[in-house]
Amino acid sequence: RLNTWESLTTGIAQQAKGVIAPKEKTPFITFVLGGPGSGKGTQCIKIVETFGFAHLSAGDLLRREIASKSADGAMILNTIKEGKIVPSQVTVKLIQKEMELSDNHKFLIDGFPRTEENRVSFEQILSEWQSQIGVEPNVVLFFDCPEEEMVKRVLNRNEGRVDDNLETIKKRLTVFQALSLPVINYYSEKGKLYTIKAIGTEDEIFEQVRPIFAAFETVG
Ligand SMILES: Nc1ncnc2c1ncn2[C@@H]1O[C@H](COP(=O)(O)OP(=O)(O)O)[C@@H](O)[C@H]1O
Ligand SMILES: Nc1ccn([C@@H]2O[C@H](COP(=O)(O)OP(=O)(O)O)[C@@H](O)[C@H]2O)c(=O)n1
Ligand SMILES: [Mg+2]
């Protein structure tokens, strides 16, 4: 039977790399959610090392657009400075492109979906591949971290980000409460949510993350 995921992705992969690399495996999609500074990116690196996922950070993809001076760059920069959420069509397009170009079938989508609008937009993309994967992610991780700890971490992050200042952090925390928590609650009701107590050392936190993916490895 026609493999829609395969036919969609190999055409682009061939164009980009000049090789035929058919995707044989069904995609496995993990959303990585949590407030700013909750440790999403840090734990994604460990998940990649241990379980071989492709890491797609929505924030990194948006920052790359700013750096490349693309048409949307100025709008994205202003939105990030304000701690607001970039229109879904922009972010979803960037994520979709990365997925299509990837040789991997296991995806960690970090910092997305941050709003119900983000969630629904991505579901529309997945519904085009529905016979393959359905519209739901396989796993949703939620790094649950107290606000004062998140503020402390972000102020110490030192990556030169335009949004890592106290004024923008306060706005981001408000956006997280108002717009991102409903997405987290949605996946909780769907039985997809794995909540991690995101306090302690990086290694201690990873020991909560590890068994979640280890269980999926043994299932296949
Ligand atoms: N468990 C931890 N304890 C203390 N600091 C941490 C921990 N995990 C990550 N950090 C640091 O906190 C900051 C934010 O982490 P990051 O992974 O960028 O979070 P997020 O992607 O959720 O914003 C970084 O400077 C990171 O090195
Ligand atoms: N799905 C997303 C993800 C990030 N963003 C923007 O990018 C900023 C940084 O996102 P990020 O995921 O890199 O931030 P952290 O949670 O890692 O600190 C957000 O505050 C938003 O302004 C967005 O608009 N939509
Ligand atoms: Mg991050």
Short mmCIF file of C-alpha atoms and ligand atoms in Angstrom, two decimals:
data_model
loop_
_atom_site.label_atom_id
_atom_site.label_comp_id
_atom_site.label_asym_id
_atom_site.label_seq_id
_atom_site.Cartn_x
_atom_site.Cartn_y
_atom_site.Cartn_z
CA ARG A 1 0.00 0.00 0.00
CA LEU A 2 1.08 3.52 -0.65
CA ASN A 3 3.24 4.86 2.12
CA THR A 4 2.28 8.54 2.26
CA TRP A 5 4.96 9.49 4.78
CA GLU A 6 7.56 7.82 2.60
CA SER A 7 6.44 9.35 -0.67
CA LEU A 8 6.17 12.79 0.93
CA THR A 9 9.55 12.70 2.56
CA THR A 10 11.76 10.84 0.11
CA GLY A 11 11.16 13.33 -2.69
CA ILE A 12 12.46 16.13 -0.54
CA ALA A 13 15.28 14.07 0.96
CA GLN A 14 16.41 13.08 -2.52
CA GLN A 15 16.38 16.65 -3.72
CA ALA A 16 18.37 17.82 -0.73
CA LYS A 17 20.94 15.07 -0.51
CA GLY A 18 20.98 13.56 -3.97
CA VAL A 19 20.49 10.09 -2.54
CA ILE A 20 17.58 7.74 -2.22
CA ALA A 21 16.89 7.20 1.45
CA PRO A 22 13.39 5.77 1.88
CA LYS A 23 11.83 6.14 5.31
CA GLU A 24 10.69 2.71 6.35
CA LYS A 25 9.71 3.35 9.93
CA THR A 26 6.62 4.97 11.32
CA PRO A 27 7.46 8.35 12.90
CA PHE A 28 7.61 8.52 16.68
CA ILE A 29 6.78 12.02 17.89
CA THR A 30 7.55 13.45 21.32
CA PHE A 31 6.56 16.96 22.36
CA VAL A 32 8.78 18.49 25.06
CA LEU A 33 6.91 21.10 27.09
CA GLY A 34 7.58 23.20 30.19
CA GLY A 35 8.09 26.82 31.14
CA PRO A 36 11.10 28.92 30.12
CA GLY A 37 14.21 27.59 31.87
CA SER A 38 12.55 24.34 32.99
CA GLY A 39 15.40 22.38 31.34
CA LYS A 40 13.80 21.18 28.10
CA GLY A 41 16.83 21.77 25.88
CA THR A 42 19.24 20.31 28.45
CA GLN A 43 17.26 17.08 28.79
CA CYS A 44 16.70 16.84 25.01
CA ILE A 45 20.49 16.58 24.54
CA LYS A 46 20.54 13.60 26.93
CA ILE A 47 17.57 11.96 25.21
CA VAL A 48 19.30 12.34 21.84
CA GLU A 49 22.52 10.77 23.23
CA THR A 50 20.71 7.86 24.86
CA PHE A 51 17.82 7.13 22.55
CA GLY A 52 18.88 8.55 19.17
CA PHE A 53 16.13 11.05 18.55
CA ALA A 54 16.35 14.04 16.19
CA HIS A 55 16.06 17.23 18.27
CA LEU A 56 13.90 19.99 16.77
CA SER A 57 13.78 23.07 19.01
CA ALA A 58 11.06 25.46 17.88
CA GLY A 59 12.90 28.37 19.52
CA ASP A 60 16.18 27.44 17.78
CA LEU A 61 14.41 27.19 14.41
CA LEU A 62 12.85 30.64 14.94
CA ARG A 63 16.21 32.12 16.00
CA ARG A 64 17.78 30.61 12.87
CA GLU A 65 15.15 32.42 10.77
CA ILE A 66 16.10 35.71 12.46
CA ALA A 67 19.81 35.07 11.83
CA SER A 68 19.22 34.17 8.17
CA LYS A 69 17.44 37.50 7.67
CA SER A 70 14.43 35.78 6.11
CA ALA A 71 11.24 37.70 5.31
CA ASP A 72 9.70 36.75 8.66
CA GLY A 73 12.87 37.50 10.64
CA ALA A 74 11.97 40.97 11.93
CA MET A 75 8.47 39.87 12.98
CA ILE A 76 9.89 36.81 14.77
CA LEU A 77 12.49 38.91 16.60
CA ASN A 78 9.85 41.37 17.83
CA THR A 79 7.59 38.55 18.97
CA ILE A 80 10.39 36.82 20.88
CA LYS A 81 11.48 40.10 22.53
CA GLU A 82 7.90 40.54 23.74
CA GLY A 83 7.73 36.95 25.00
CA LYS A 84 4.74 36.34 22.74
CA ILE A 85 4.03 33.39 20.44
CA VAL A 86 4.92 33.51 16.75
CA PRO A 87 1.97 32.71 14.41
CA SER A 88 1.62 28.94 14.09
CA GLN A 89 1.85 28.84 10.31
CA VAL A 90 5.44 30.15 10.53
CA THR A 91 6.59 27.75 13.25
CA VAL A 92 4.79 24.69 11.88
CA LYS A 93 6.32 25.22 8.45
CA LEU A 94 9.83 25.26 9.96
CA ILE A 95 9.18 22.10 11.99
CA GLN A 96 7.63 20.30 9.04
CA LYS A 97 10.61 21.12 6.82
CA GLU A 98 13.06 19.76 9.40
CA MET A 99 11.06 16.56 9.79
CA GLU A 100 10.95 16.04 6.05
CA LEU A 101 14.70 16.58 5.68
CA SER A 102 15.61 14.30 8.58
CA ASP A 103 16.85 10.74 8.11
CA ASN A 104 15.51 9.95 11.56
CA HIS A 105 12.00 8.74 12.35
CA LYS A 106 12.13 9.62 16.08
CA PHE A 107 11.50 13.30 16.75
CA LEU A 108 11.81 15.40 19.91
CA ILE A 109 9.88 18.59 19.25
CA ASP A 110 11.11 20.99 21.95
CA GLY A 111 9.09 24.05 22.96
CA PHE A 112 6.12 23.20 20.77
CA PRO A 113 3.09 23.28 20.86
CA ARG A 114 3.00 26.31 23.14
CA THR A 115 -0.63 27.25 22.41
CA GLU A 116 -3.81 25.49 21.39
CA GLU A 117 -3.38 27.22 18.01
CA ASN A 118 0.12 25.64 17.69
CA ARG A 119 -1.36 22.25 18.58
CA VAL A 120 -4.20 22.38 16.08
CA SER A 121 -1.95 23.65 13.26
CA PHE A 122 0.44 20.75 13.73
CA GLU A 123 -2.44 18.27 13.88
CA GLN A 124 -3.52 19.52 10.46
CA ILE A 125 -0.10 18.60 9.08
CA LEU A 126 -0.17 15.21 10.76
CA SER A 127 -3.65 14.52 9.44
CA GLU A 128 -2.17 14.61 5.93
CA TRP A 129 -0.10 11.60 7.02
CA GLN A 130 -2.92 10.16 9.11
CA SER A 131 -2.90 6.69 7.63
CA GLN A 132 0.66 6.47 8.89
CA ILE A 133 0.68 8.07 12.29
CA GLY A 134 -2.60 9.66 13.33
CA VAL A 135 -2.79 13.20 14.65
CA GLU A 136 -1.51 12.61 18.17
CA PRO A 137 2.09 12.64 19.36
CA ASN A 138 3.30 9.39 20.95
CA VAL A 139 4.65 11.04 24.10
CA VAL A 140 4.32 14.48 25.70
CA LEU A 141 6.93 15.34 28.34
CA PHE A 142 6.17 18.13 30.79
CA PHE A 143 9.07 19.55 32.80
CA ASP A 144 7.31 20.86 35.89
CA CYS A 145 9.48 23.47 37.59
CA PRO A 146 8.78 26.19 40.20
CA GLU A 147 8.73 29.71 38.76
CA GLU A 148 11.49 31.07 40.98
CA GLU A 149 13.81 28.28 39.82
CA MET A 150 12.96 28.94 36.15
CA VAL A 151 13.68 32.67 36.58
CA LYS A 152 17.01 31.93 38.25
CA ARG A 153 18.07 29.54 35.49
CA VAL A 154 17.06 31.84 32.64
CA LEU A 155 18.90 34.81 34.17
CA ASN A 156 22.03 32.61 34.43
CA ARG A 157 21.70 31.04 30.96
CA ASN A 158 24.28 33.32 29.30
CA GLU A 159 23.46 32.47 25.67
CA GLY A 160 23.03 36.13 24.76
CA ARG A 161 19.33 35.70 24.10
CA VAL A 162 17.23 38.87 23.67
CA ASP A 163 14.48 37.35 25.82
CA ASP A 164 16.59 36.24 28.80
CA ASN A 165 16.00 39.36 30.89
CA LEU A 166 13.70 39.80 33.88
CA GLU A 167 11.12 41.91 32.05
CA THR A 168 10.67 39.43 29.18
CA ILE A 169 10.81 36.42 31.49
CA LYS A 170 7.82 37.76 33.43
CA LYS A 171 5.89 38.06 30.16
CA ARG A 172 6.92 34.55 29.10
CA LEU A 173 5.76 33.12 32.41
CA THR A 174 2.38 34.81 31.98
CA VAL A 175 2.10 33.44 28.42
CA PHE A 176 3.08 29.98 29.70
CA GLN A 177 0.33 30.02 32.36
CA ALA A 178 -2.36 31.41 30.06
CA LEU A 179 -1.61 29.67 26.74
CA SER A 180 0.69 26.68 27.29
CA LEU A 181 -0.88 25.12 30.40
CA PRO A 182 -4.13 24.44 28.49
CA VAL A 183 -2.13 22.38 25.96
CA ILE A 184 -0.51 20.44 28.81
CA ASN A 185 -3.95 19.81 30.35
CA TYR A 186 -5.25 18.66 26.97
CA TYR A 187 -2.57 15.97 26.70
CA SER A 188 -3.06 15.00 30.33
CA GLU A 189 -6.71 14.26 29.54
CA LYS A 190 -5.62 12.28 26.48
CA GLY A 191 -3.38 10.12 28.70
CA LYS A 192 -0.25 11.16 26.78
CA LEU A 193 1.36 13.34 29.44
CA TYR A 194 4.48 12.32 31.39
CA THR A 195 5.21 14.88 34.12
CA ILE A 196 8.82 15.23 35.25
CA LYS A 197 9.71 16.98 38.51
CA ALA A 198 12.26 19.29 36.92
CA ILE A 199 14.22 20.15 40.03
CA GLY A 200 17.49 18.56 41.09
CA THR A 201 20.63 17.86 39.11
CA GLU A 202 20.49 17.29 35.34
CA ASP A 203 21.33 13.61 35.92
CA GLU A 204 18.65 13.18 38.58
CA ILE A 205 16.07 14.63 36.24
CA PHE A 206 17.22 12.40 33.38
CA GLU A 207 16.65 9.34 35.60
CA GLN A 208 12.94 10.26 35.55
CA VAL A 209 13.02 10.69 31.76
CA ARG A 210 14.97 7.53 30.89
CA PRO A 211 12.33 4.90 31.85
CA ILE A 212 9.67 6.61 29.75
CA PHE A 213 11.65 6.07 26.53
CA ALA A 214 13.13 2.75 27.68
CA ALA A 215 9.57 1.37 27.90
CA PHE A 216 8.89 2.33 24.29
CA GLU A 217 12.19 0.76 23.16
CA THR A 218 11.21 -2.67 24.49
CA VAL A 219 7.75 -2.44 22.94
CA GLY A 220 9.45 -1.69 19.63
N1 LIG B 1 18.66 20.55 36.52
C1 LIG B 1 19.19 21.76 36.37
N2 LIG B 1 19.64 22.45 37.45
C2 LIG B 1 20.17 23.67 37.28
N3 LIG B 1 20.30 24.31 36.10
C3 LIG B 1 19.87 23.67 35.01
C4 LIG B 1 19.29 22.37 35.08
N4 LIG B 1 18.94 21.98 33.83
C5 LIG B 1 19.29 23.01 33.01
N5 LIG B 1 19.86 24.01 33.71
C6 LIG B 1 20.35 25.30 33.18
O1 LIG B 1 19.22 26.18 33.16
C7 LIG B 1 19.20 26.96 31.98
C8 LIG B 1 17.91 26.67 31.21
O2 LIG B 1 17.96 25.34 30.73
P1 LIG B 1 17.40 24.97 29.27
O3 LIG B 1 17.70 23.54 29.03
O4 LIG B 1 17.91 25.97 28.29
O5 LIG B 1 15.82 25.17 29.53
P2 LIG B 1 14.62 25.43 28.54
O6 LIG B 1 15.00 24.90 27.18
O7 LIG B 1 13.44 24.71 29.14
O8 LIG B 1 14.41 26.91 28.55
C9 LIG B 1 20.48 26.60 31.20
O9 LIG B 1 21.48 27.54 31.49
C10 LIG B 1 20.84 25.22 31.74
O10 LIG B 1 22.24 24.98 31.70
N1 LIG B 2 6.31 27.19 19.57
C1 LIG B 2 7.00 28.30 19.81
C2 LIG B 2 8.28 28.23 20.45
C3 LIG B 2 8.96 29.39 20.72
N2 LIG B 2 8.43 30.58 20.35
C4 LIG B 2 9.11 31.86 20.66
O1 LIG B 2 10.47 31.64 20.96
C5 LIG B 2 10.75 32.03 22.29
C6 LIG B 2 11.85 31.15 22.86
O2 LIG B 2 11.41 29.81 22.87
P1 LIG B 2 12.38 28.67 23.42
O3 LIG B 2 11.65 27.38 23.36
O4 LIG B 2 13.69 28.75 22.75
O5 LIG B 2 12.54 29.14 24.95
P2 LIG B 2 12.88 28.27 26.25
O6 LIG B 2 11.59 27.73 26.80
O7 LIG B 2 13.82 27.20 25.82
O8 LIG B 2 13.50 29.26 27.20
C7 LIG B 2 9.40 31.97 22.99
O9 LIG B 2 9.33 32.76 24.17
C8 LIG B 2 8.49 32.50 21.89
O10 LIG B 2 8.59 33.91 21.76
C9 LIG B 2 7.20 30.64 19.72
O11 LIG B 2 6.71 31.72 19.41
N3 LIG B 2 6.51 29.49 19.45
MG MG B 3 15.02 25.73 25.29
#
